[in-house]
């Protein structure tokens, strides 16, 4: 009888250990999924690593939805550049925080470029929401001028760029906290 009790206790402890390990794996999978989808933490950051800080933005020439010409040389210091996709749930979730952040920037709309990558008909809602705070460009795919120049492959992607003394435009930040107050450039 004591042998059966010992066996039941052993199996119970083994099941408890298995449960603890399974819960740990589930927690890590959730964290990993959040990082991949760009929704880590409290949902207040855009964590993108498509371009590293210090990398040069490629050449591009395009037009905004308002018909304004936009080239790499027209990007001012501390320009905020964002890439969204209409079918992206994290993009829809982060849009209000991005709009509030962009609205508070010292340079206003001239300091923000928003690129909506996807079908133009589906992009209309994003364009409407972004137009008051950003120069908006709609691109149909990742091979379009801005997406290619910034190598944007994940959404949402948010970068801060500035011209360098030699005429190159470099990424100055690839992790932008949208919940922090906006301060003027130093």
JSON list of N, CA, C and O in Angstrom, two decimals, residues 71-116:
[
{"chain": "A", "resi": 71, "resn": "UNK", "atom": "N", "xyz": [11.37, 63.84, -51.73]},
{"chain": "A", "resi": 71, "resn": "UNK", "atom": "CA", "xyz": [12.63, 63.14, -52.01]},
{"chain": "A", "resi": 71, "resn": "UNK", "atom": "C", "xyz": [13.42, 63.01, -50.72]},
{"chain": "A", "resi": 71, "resn": "UNK", "atom": "O", "xyz": [13.12, 63.67, -49.72]},
{"chain": "A", "resi": 72, "resn": "UNK", "atom": "N", "xyz": [14.46, 62.21, -50.77]},
{"chain": "A", "resi": 72, "resn": "UNK", "atom": "CA", "xyz": [15.30, 62.02, -49.59]},
{"chain": "A", "resi": 72, "resn": "UNK", "atom": "C", "xyz": [15.91, 63.34, -49.14]},
{"chain": "A", "resi": 72, "resn": "UNK", "atom": "O", "xyz": [15.98, 63.63, -47.95]},
{"chain": "A", "resi": 73, "resn": "UNK", "atom": "N", "xyz": [16.32, 64.17, -50.07]},
{"chain": "A", "resi": 73, "resn": "UNK", "atom": "CA", "xyz": [16.93, 65.45, -49.73]},
{"chain": "A", "resi": 73, "resn": "UNK", "atom": "C", "xyz": [15.98, 66.43, -49.07]},
{"chain": "A", "resi": 73, "resn": "UNK", "atom": "O", "xyz": [16.42, 67.43, -48.49]},
{"chain": "A", "resi": 74, "resn": "UNK", "atom": "N", "xyz": [14.68, 66.17, -49.11]},
{"chain": "A", "resi": 74, "resn": "UNK", "atom": "CA", "xyz": [13.70, 67.07, -48.51]},
{"chain": "A", "resi": 74, "resn": "UNK", "atom": "C", "xyz": [13.41, 66.72, -47.05]},
{"chain": "A", "resi": 74, "resn": "UNK", "atom": "O", "xyz": [12.65, 67.42, -46.39]},
{"chain": "A", "resi": 75, "resn": "UNK", "atom": "N", "xyz": [14.01, 65.65, -46.54]},
{"chain": "A", "resi": 75, "resn": "UNK", "atom": "CA", "xyz": [13.76, 65.26, -45.15]},
{"chain": "A", "resi": 75, "resn": "UNK", "atom": "C", "xyz": [14.59, 66.15, -44.22]},
{"chain": "A", "resi": 75, "resn": "UNK", "atom": "O", "xyz": [15.80, 66.25, -44.36]},
{"chain": "A", "resi": 76, "resn": "UNK", "atom": "N", "xyz": [13.92, 66.81, -43.30]},
{"chain": "A", "resi": 76, "resn": "UNK", "atom": "CA", "xyz": [14.57, 67.72, -42.36]},
{"chain": "A", "resi": 76, "resn": "UNK", "atom": "C", "xyz": [15.13, 66.93, -41.17]},
{"chain": "A", "resi": 76, "resn": "UNK", "atom": "O", "xyz": [14.87, 65.73, -41.02]},
{"chain": "A", "resi": 77, "resn": "UNK", "atom": "N", "xyz": [15.85, 67.62, -40.32]},
{"chain": "A", "resi": 77, "resn": "UNK", "atom": "CA", "xyz": [16.39, 67.00, -39.11]},
{"chain": "A", "resi": 77, "resn": "UNK", "atom": "C", "xyz": [15.25, 66.50, -38.23]},
{"chain": "A", "resi": 77, "resn": "UNK", "atom": "O", "xyz": [14.21, 67.14, -38.10]},
{"chain": "A", "resi": 78, "resn": "UNK", "atom": "N", "xyz": [15.46, 65.34, -37.66]},
{"chain": "A", "resi": 78, "resn": "UNK", "atom": "CA", "xyz": [14.49, 64.71, -36.76]},
{"chain": "A", "resi": 78, "resn": "UNK", "atom": "C", "xyz": [13.13, 64.47, -37.40]},
{"chain": "A", "resi": 78, "resn": "UNK", "atom": "O", "xyz": [12.09, 64.64, -36.77]},
{"chain": "A", "resi": 79, "resn": "UNK", "atom": "N", "xyz": [13.13, 64.04, -38.66]},
{"chain": "A", "resi": 79, "resn": "UNK", "atom": "CA", "xyz": [11.88, 63.69, -39.33]},
{"chain": "A", "resi": 79, "resn": "UNK", "atom": "C", "xyz": [11.44, 62.32, -38.85]},
{"chain": "A", "resi": 79, "resn": "UNK", "atom": "O", "xyz": [12.23, 61.38, -38.78]},
{"chain": "A", "resi": 80, "resn": "UNK", "atom": "N", "xyz": [10.17, 62.21, -38.51]},
{"chain": "A", "resi": 80, "resn": "UNK", "atom": "CA", "xyz": [9.57, 60.96, -38.09]},
{"chain": "A", "resi": 80, "resn": "UNK", "atom": "C", "xyz": [8.99, 60.28, -39.32]},
{"chain": "A", "resi": 80, "resn": "UNK", "atom": "O", "xyz": [8.21, 60.90, -40.05]},
{"chain": "A", "resi": 81, "resn": "UNK", "atom": "N", "xyz": [9.39, 59.04, -39.58]},
{"chain": "A", "resi": 81, "resn": "UNK", "atom": "CA", "xyz": [8.91, 58.31, -40.75]},
{"chain": "A", "resi": 81, "resn": "UNK", "atom": "C", "xyz": [8.25, 57.03, -40.26]},
{"chain": "A", "resi": 81, "resn": "UNK", "atom": "O", "xyz": [8.87, 56.25, -39.53]},
{"chain": "A", "resi": 82, "resn": "UNK", "atom": "N", "xyz": [6.99, 56.82, -40.65]},
{"chain": "A", "resi": 82, "resn": "UNK", "atom": "CA", "xyz": [6.24, 55.65, -40.18]},
{"chain": "A", "resi": 82, "resn": "UNK", "atom": "C", "xyz": [5.69, 54.87, -41.37]},
{"chain": "A", "resi": 82, "resn": "UNK", "atom": "O", "xyz": [5.29, 55.45, -42.37]},
{"chain": "A", "resi": 83, "resn": "UNK", "atom": "N", "xyz": [5.64, 53.55, -41.23]},
{"chain": "A", "resi": 83, "resn": "UNK", "atom": "CA", "xyz": [5.09, 52.66, -42.24]},
{"chain": "A", "resi": 83, "resn": "UNK", "atom": "C", "xyz": [3.96, 51.86, -41.61]},
{"chain": "A", "resi": 83, "resn": "UNK", "atom": "O", "xyz": [4.15, 51.24, -40.55]},
{"chain": "A", "resi": 84, "resn": "UNK", "atom": "N", "xyz": [2.80, 51.90, -42.24]},
{"chain": "A", "resi": 84, "resn": "UNK", "atom": "CA", "xyz": [1.62, 51.19, -41.77]},
{"chain": "A", "resi": 84, "resn": "UNK", "atom": "C", "xyz": [1.07, 50.33, -42.91]},
{"chain": "A", "resi": 84, "resn": "UNK", "atom": "O", "xyz": [1.32, 50.63, -44.07]},
{"chain": "A", "resi": 85, "resn": "UNK", "atom": "N", "xyz": [0.30, 49.31, -42.57]},
{"chain": "A", "resi": 85, "resn": "UNK", "atom": "CA", "xyz": [-0.37, 48.47, -43.55]},
{"chain": "A", "resi": 85, "resn": "UNK", "atom": "C", "xyz": [-1.83, 48.33, -43.13]},
{"chain": "A", "resi": 85, "resn": "UNK", "atom": "O", "xyz": [-2.12, 48.09, -41.95]},
{"chain": "A", "resi": 86, "resn": "UNK", "atom": "N", "xyz": [-2.77, 48.50, -44.06]},
{"chain": "A", "resi": 86, "resn": "UNK", "atom": "CA", "xyz": [-4.19, 48.45, -43.71]},
{"chain": "A", "resi": 86, "resn": "UNK", "atom": "C", "xyz": [-4.63, 47.14, -43.05]},
{"chain": "A", "resi": 86, "resn": "UNK", "atom": "O", "xyz": [-5.49, 47.15, -42.19]},
{"chain": "A", "resi": 87, "resn": "UNK", "atom": "N", "xyz": [-4.05, 46.01, -43.41]},
{"chain": "A", "resi": 87, "resn": "UNK", "atom": "CA", "xyz": [-4.46, 44.73, -42.85]},
{"chain": "A", "resi": 87, "resn": "UNK", "atom": "C", "xyz": [-3.75, 44.37, -41.56]},
{"chain": "A", "resi": 87, "resn": "UNK", "atom": "O", "xyz": [-3.89, 43.26, -41.06]},
{"chain": "A", "resi": 88, "resn": "UNK", "atom": "N", "xyz": [-3.01, 45.29, -40.99]},
{"chain": "A", "resi": 88, "resn": "UNK", "atom": "CA", "xyz": [-2.17, 45.04, -39.81]},
{"chain": "A", "resi": 88, "resn": "UNK", "atom": "C", "xyz": [-2.90, 45.46, -38.54]},
{"chain": "A", "resi": 88, "resn": "UNK", "atom": "O", "xyz": [-3.14, 46.65, -38.32]},
{"chain": "A", "resi": 89, "resn": "UNK", "atom": "N", "xyz": [-3.24, 44.50, -37.69]},
{"chain": "A", "resi": 89, "resn": "UNK", "atom": "CA", "xyz": [-3.94, 44.79, -36.44]},
{"chain": "A", "resi": 89, "resn": "UNK", "atom": "C", "xyz": [-3.10, 45.67, -35.50]},
{"chain": "A", "resi": 89, "resn": "UNK", "atom": "O", "xyz": [-3.62, 46.64, -34.96]},
{"chain": "A", "resi": 90, "resn": "UNK", "atom": "N", "xyz": [-1.80, 45.39, -35.31]},
{"chain": "A", "resi": 90, "resn": "UNK", "atom": "CA", "xyz": [-1.00, 46.29, -34.46]},
{"chain": "A", "resi": 90, "resn": "UNK", "atom": "C", "xyz": [-0.96, 47.72, -35.01]},
{"chain": "A", "resi": 90, "resn": "UNK", "atom": "O", "xyz": [-0.90, 48.67, -34.24]},
{"chain": "A", "resi": 91, "resn": "UNK", "atom": "N", "xyz": [-1.01, 47.87, -36.35]},
{"chain": "A", "resi": 91, "resn": "UNK", "atom": "CA", "xyz": [-1.03, 49.21, -36.93]},
{"chain": "A", "resi": 91, "resn": "UNK", "atom": "C", "xyz": [-2.29, 49.96, -36.51]},
{"chain": "A", "resi": 91, "resn": "UNK", "atom": "O", "xyz": [-2.22, 51.13, -36.12]},
{"chain": "A", "resi": 92, "resn": "UNK", "atom": "N", "xyz": [-3.43, 49.29, -36.58]},
{"chain": "A", "resi": 92, "resn": "UNK", "atom": "CA", "xyz": [-4.69, 49.92, -36.18]},
{"chain": "A", "resi": 92, "resn": "UNK", "atom": "C", "xyz": [-4.68, 50.27, -34.69]},
{"chain": "A", "resi": 92, "resn": "UNK", "atom": "O", "xyz": [-5.18, 51.31, -34.28]},
{"chain": "A", "resi": 93, "resn": "UNK", "atom": "N", "xyz": [-4.10, 49.39, -33.88]},
{"chain": "A", "resi": 93, "resn": "UNK", "atom": "CA", "xyz": [-4.07, 49.63, -32.44]},
{"chain": "A", "resi": 93, "resn": "UNK", "atom": "C", "xyz": [-3.16, 50.80, -32.08]},
{"chain": "A", "resi": 93, "resn": "UNK", "atom": "O", "xyz": [-3.46, 51.55, -31.16]},
{"chain": "A", "resi": 94, "resn": "UNK", "atom": "N", "xyz": [-2.06, 50.96, -32.79]},
{"chain": "A", "resi": 94, "resn": "UNK", "atom": "CA", "xyz": [-1.09, 51.99, -32.45]},
{"chain": "A", "resi": 94, "resn": "UNK", "atom": "C", "xyz": [-1.33, 53.33, -33.15]},
{"chain": "A", "resi": 94, "resn": "UNK", "atom": "O", "xyz": [-0.70, 54.32, -32.81]},
{"chain": "A", "resi": 95, "resn": "UNK", "atom": "N", "xyz": [-2.24, 53.34, -34.09]},
{"chain": "A", "resi": 95, "resn": "UNK", "atom": "CA", "xyz": [-2.50, 54.56, -34.86]},
{"chain": "A", "resi": 95, "resn": "UNK", "atom": "C", "xyz": [-2.87, 55.75, -33.97]},
{"chain": "A", "resi": 95, "resn": "UNK", "atom": "O", "xyz": [-2.30, 56.83, -34.15]},
{"chain": "A", "resi": 96, "resn": "UNK", "atom": "N", "xyz": [-3.78, 55.63, -33.01]},
{"chain": "A", "resi": 96, "resn": "UNK", "atom": "CA", "xyz": [-4.12, 56.81, -32.18]},
{"chain": "A", "resi": 96, "resn": "UNK", "atom": "C", "xyz": [-2.91, 57.38, -31.43]},
{"chain": "A", "resi": 96, "resn": "UNK", "atom": "O", "xyz": [-2.73, 58.60, -31.38]},
{"chain": "A", "resi": 97, "resn": "UNK", "atom": "N", "xyz": [-2.07, 56.52, -30.88]},
{"chain": "A", "resi": 97, "resn": "UNK", "atom": "CA", "xyz": [-0.88, 57.00, -30.16]},
{"chain": "A", "resi": 97, "resn": "UNK", "atom": "C", "xyz": [0.09, 57.68, -31.13]},
{"chain": "A", "resi": 97, "resn": "UNK", "atom": "O", "xyz": [0.69, 58.71, -30.80]},
{"chain": "A", "resi": 98, "resn": "UNK", "atom": "N", "xyz": [0.23, 57.13, -32.33]},
{"chain": "A", "resi": 98, "resn": "UNK", "atom": "CA", "xyz": [1.11, 57.74, -33.32]},
{"chain": "A", "resi": 98, "resn": "UNK", "atom": "C", "xyz": [0.58, 59.12, -33.73]},
{"chain": "A", "resi": 98, "resn": "UNK", "atom": "O", "xyz": [1.34, 60.08, -33.80]},
{"chain": "A", "resi": 99, "resn": "UNK", "atom": "N", "xyz": [-0.72, 59.23, -33.98]},
{"chain": "A", "resi": 99, "resn": "UNK", "atom": "CA", "xyz": [-1.31, 60.51, -34.40]},
{"chain": "A", "resi": 99, "resn": "UNK", "atom": "C", "xyz": [-1.12, 61.55, -33.29]},
{"chain": "A", "resi": 99, "resn": "UNK", "atom": "O", "xyz": [-0.74, 62.69, -33.57]},
{"chain": "A", "resi": 100, "resn": "UNK", "atom": "N", "xyz": [-1.35, 61.17, -32.04]},
{"chain": "A", "resi": 100, "resn": "UNK", "atom": "CA", "xyz": [-1.15, 62.11, -30.93]},
{"chain": "A", "resi": 100, "resn": "UNK", "atom": "C", "xyz": [0.31, 62.55, -30.84]},
{"chain": "A", "resi": 100, "resn": "UNK", "atom": "O", "xyz": [0.61, 63.72, -30.62]},
{"chain": "A", "resi": 101, "resn": "UNK", "atom": "N", "xyz": [1.22, 61.59, -30.99]},
{"chain": "A", "resi": 101, "resn": "UNK", "atom": "CA", "xyz": [2.66, 61.89, -30.94]},
{"chain": "A", "resi": 101, "resn": "UNK", "atom": "C", "xyz": [3.05, 62.84, -32.08]},
{"chain": "A", "resi": 101, "resn": "UNK", "atom": "O", "xyz": [3.74, 63.82, -31.86]},
{"chain": "A", "resi": 102, "resn": "UNK", "atom": "N", "xyz": [2.60, 62.54, -33.29]},
{"chain": "A", "resi": 102, "resn": "UNK", "atom": "CA", "xyz": [2.93, 63.36, -34.46]},
{"chain": "A", "resi": 102, "resn": "UNK", "atom": "C", "xyz": [2.35, 64.76, -34.32]},
{"chain": "A", "resi": 102, "resn": "UNK", "atom": "O", "xyz": [3.00, 65.75, -34.69]},
{"chain": "A", "resi": 103, "resn": "UNK", "atom": "N", "xyz": [1.16, 64.87, -33.79]},
{"chain": "A", "resi": 103, "resn": "UNK", "atom": "CA", "xyz": [0.52, 66.17, -33.60]},
{"chain": "A", "resi": 103, "resn": "UNK", "atom": "C", "xyz": [1.32, 67.06, -32.65]},
{"chain": "A", "resi": 103, "resn": "UNK", "atom": "O", "xyz": [1.34, 68.28, -32.78]},
{"chain": "A", "resi": 104, "resn": "UNK", "atom": "N", "xyz": [2.01, 66.45, -31.69]},
{"chain": "A", "resi": 104, "resn": "UNK", "atom": "CA", "xyz": [2.76, 67.21, -30.69]},
{"chain": "A", "resi": 104, "resn": "UNK", "atom": "C", "xyz": [4.18, 67.56, -31.13]},
{"chain": "A", "resi": 104, "resn": "UNK", "atom": "O", "xyz": [4.86, 68.30, -30.42]},
{"chain": "A", "resi": 105, "resn": "UNK", "atom": "N", "xyz": [4.64, 67.08, -32.26]},
{"chain": "A", "resi": 105, "resn": "UNK", "atom": "CA", "xyz": [6.00, 67.38, -32.70]},
{"chain": "A", "resi": 105, "resn": "UNK", "atom": "C", "xyz": [6.17, 68.86, -32.99]},
{"chain": "A", "resi": 105, "resn": "UNK", "atom": "O", "xyz": [5.29, 69.49, -33.59]},
{"chain": "A", "resi": 106, "resn": "UNK", "atom": "N", "xyz": [7.32, 69.44, -32.61]},
{"chain": "A", "resi": 106, "resn": "UNK", "atom": "CA", "xyz": [7.55, 70.87, -32.80]},
{"chain": "A", "resi": 106, "resn": "UNK", "atom": "C", "xyz": [7.46, 71.33, -34.26]},
{"chain": "A", "resi": 106, "resn": "UNK", "atom": "O", "xyz": [6.98, 72.42, -34.52]},
{"chain": "A", "resi": 107, "resn": "UNK", "atom": "N", "xyz": [7.91, 70.54, -35.20]},
{"chain": "A", "resi": 107, "resn": "UNK", "atom": "CA", "xyz": [7.89, 70.95, -36.61]},
{"chain": "A", "resi": 107, "resn": "UNK", "atom": "C", "xyz": [6.57, 70.72, -37.29]},
{"chain": "A", "resi": 107, "resn": "UNK", "atom": "O", "xyz": [6.40, 71.05, -38.46]},
{"chain": "A", "resi": 108, "resn": "UNK", "atom": "N", "xyz": [5.63, 70.12, -36.59]},
{"chain": "A", "resi": 108, "resn": "UNK", "atom": "CA", "xyz": [4.32, 69.86, -37.16]},
{"chain": "A", "resi": 108, "resn": "UNK", "atom": "C", "xyz": [4.35, 68.84, -38.29]},
{"chain": "A", "resi": 108, "resn": "UNK", "atom": "O", "xyz": [5.22, 67.98, -38.35]},
{"chain": "A", "resi": 109, "resn": "UNK", "atom": "N", "xyz": [3.41, 68.98, -39.17]},
{"chain": "A", "resi": 109, "resn": "UNK", "atom": "CA", "xyz": [3.20, 68.05, -40.29]},
{"chain": "A", "resi": 109, "resn": "UNK", "atom": "C", "xyz": [4.44, 67.91, -41.17]},
{"chain": "A", "resi": 109, "resn": "UNK", "atom": "O", "xyz": [4.69, 66.85, -41.74]},
{"chain": "A", "resi": 110, "resn": "UNK", "atom": "N", "xyz": [5.25, 68.97, -41.28]},
{"chain": "A", "resi": 110, "resn": "UNK", "atom": "CA", "xyz": [6.45, 68.94, -42.12]},
{"chain": "A", "resi": 110, "resn": "UNK", "atom": "C", "xyz": [7.52, 67.99, -41.57]},
{"chain": "A", "resi": 110, "resn": "UNK", "atom": "O", "xyz": [8.42, 67.58, -42.29]},
{"chain": "A", "resi": 111, "resn": "UNK", "atom": "N", "xyz": [7.41, 67.63, -40.29]},
{"chain": "A", "resi": 111, "resn": "UNK", "atom": "CA", "xyz": [8.39, 66.75, -39.66]},
{"chain": "A", "resi": 111, "resn": "UNK", "atom": "C", "xyz": [7.98, 65.29, -39.68]},
{"chain": "A", "resi": 111, "resn": "UNK", "atom": "O", "xyz": [8.67, 64.45, -39.12]},
{"chain": "A", "resi": 112, "resn": "UNK", "atom": "N", "xyz": [6.85, 64.96, -40.33]},
{"chain": "A", "resi": 112, "resn": "UNK", "atom": "CA", "xyz": [6.33, 63.60, -40.28]},
{"chain": "A", "resi": 112, "resn": "UNK", "atom": "C", "xyz": [5.99, 63.11, -41.69]},
{"chain": "A", "resi": 112, "resn": "UNK", "atom": "O", "xyz": [5.33, 63.80, -42.46]},
{"chain": "A", "resi": 113, "resn": "UNK", "atom": "N", "xyz": [6.46, 61.89, -42.00]},
{"chain": "A", "resi": 113, "resn": "UNK", "atom": "CA", "xyz": [6.10, 61.22, -43.24]},
{"chain": "A", "resi": 113, "resn": "UNK", "atom": "C", "xyz": [5.47, 59.89, -42.84]},
{"chain": "A", "resi": 113, "resn": "UNK", "atom": "O", "xyz": [6.06, 59.12, -42.08]},
{"chain": "A", "resi": 114, "resn": "UNK", "atom": "N", "xyz": [4.27, 59.63, -43.33]},
{"chain": "A", "resi": 114, "resn": "UNK", "atom": "CA", "xyz": [3.59, 58.37, -43.05]},
{"chain": "A", "resi": 114, "resn": "UNK", "atom": "C", "xyz": [3.37, 57.65, -44.38]},
{"chain": "A", "resi": 114, "resn": "UNK", "atom": "O", "xyz": [2.87, 58.25, -45.33]},
{"chain": "A", "resi": 115, "resn": "UNK", "atom": "N", "xyz": [3.76, 56.40, -44.43]},
{"chain": "A", "resi": 115, "resn": "UNK", "atom": "CA", "xyz": [3.62, 55.59, -45.63]},
{"chain": "A", "resi": 115, "resn": "UNK", "atom": "C", "xyz": [2.63, 54.47, -45.33]},
{"chain": "A", "resi": 115, "resn": "UNK", "atom": "O", "xyz": [2.81, 53.72, -44.37]},
{"chain": "A", "resi": 116, "resn": "UNK", "atom": "N", "xyz": [1.60, 54.37, -46.16]},
{"chain": "A", "resi": 116, "resn": "UNK", "atom": "CA", "xyz": [0.62, 53.30, -46.01]},
{"chain": "A", "resi": 116, "resn": "UNK", "atom": "C", "xyz": [0.88, 52.33, -47.16]},
{"chain": "A", "resi": 116, "resn": "UNK", "atom": "O", "xyz": [0.76, 52.70, -48.33]}
]
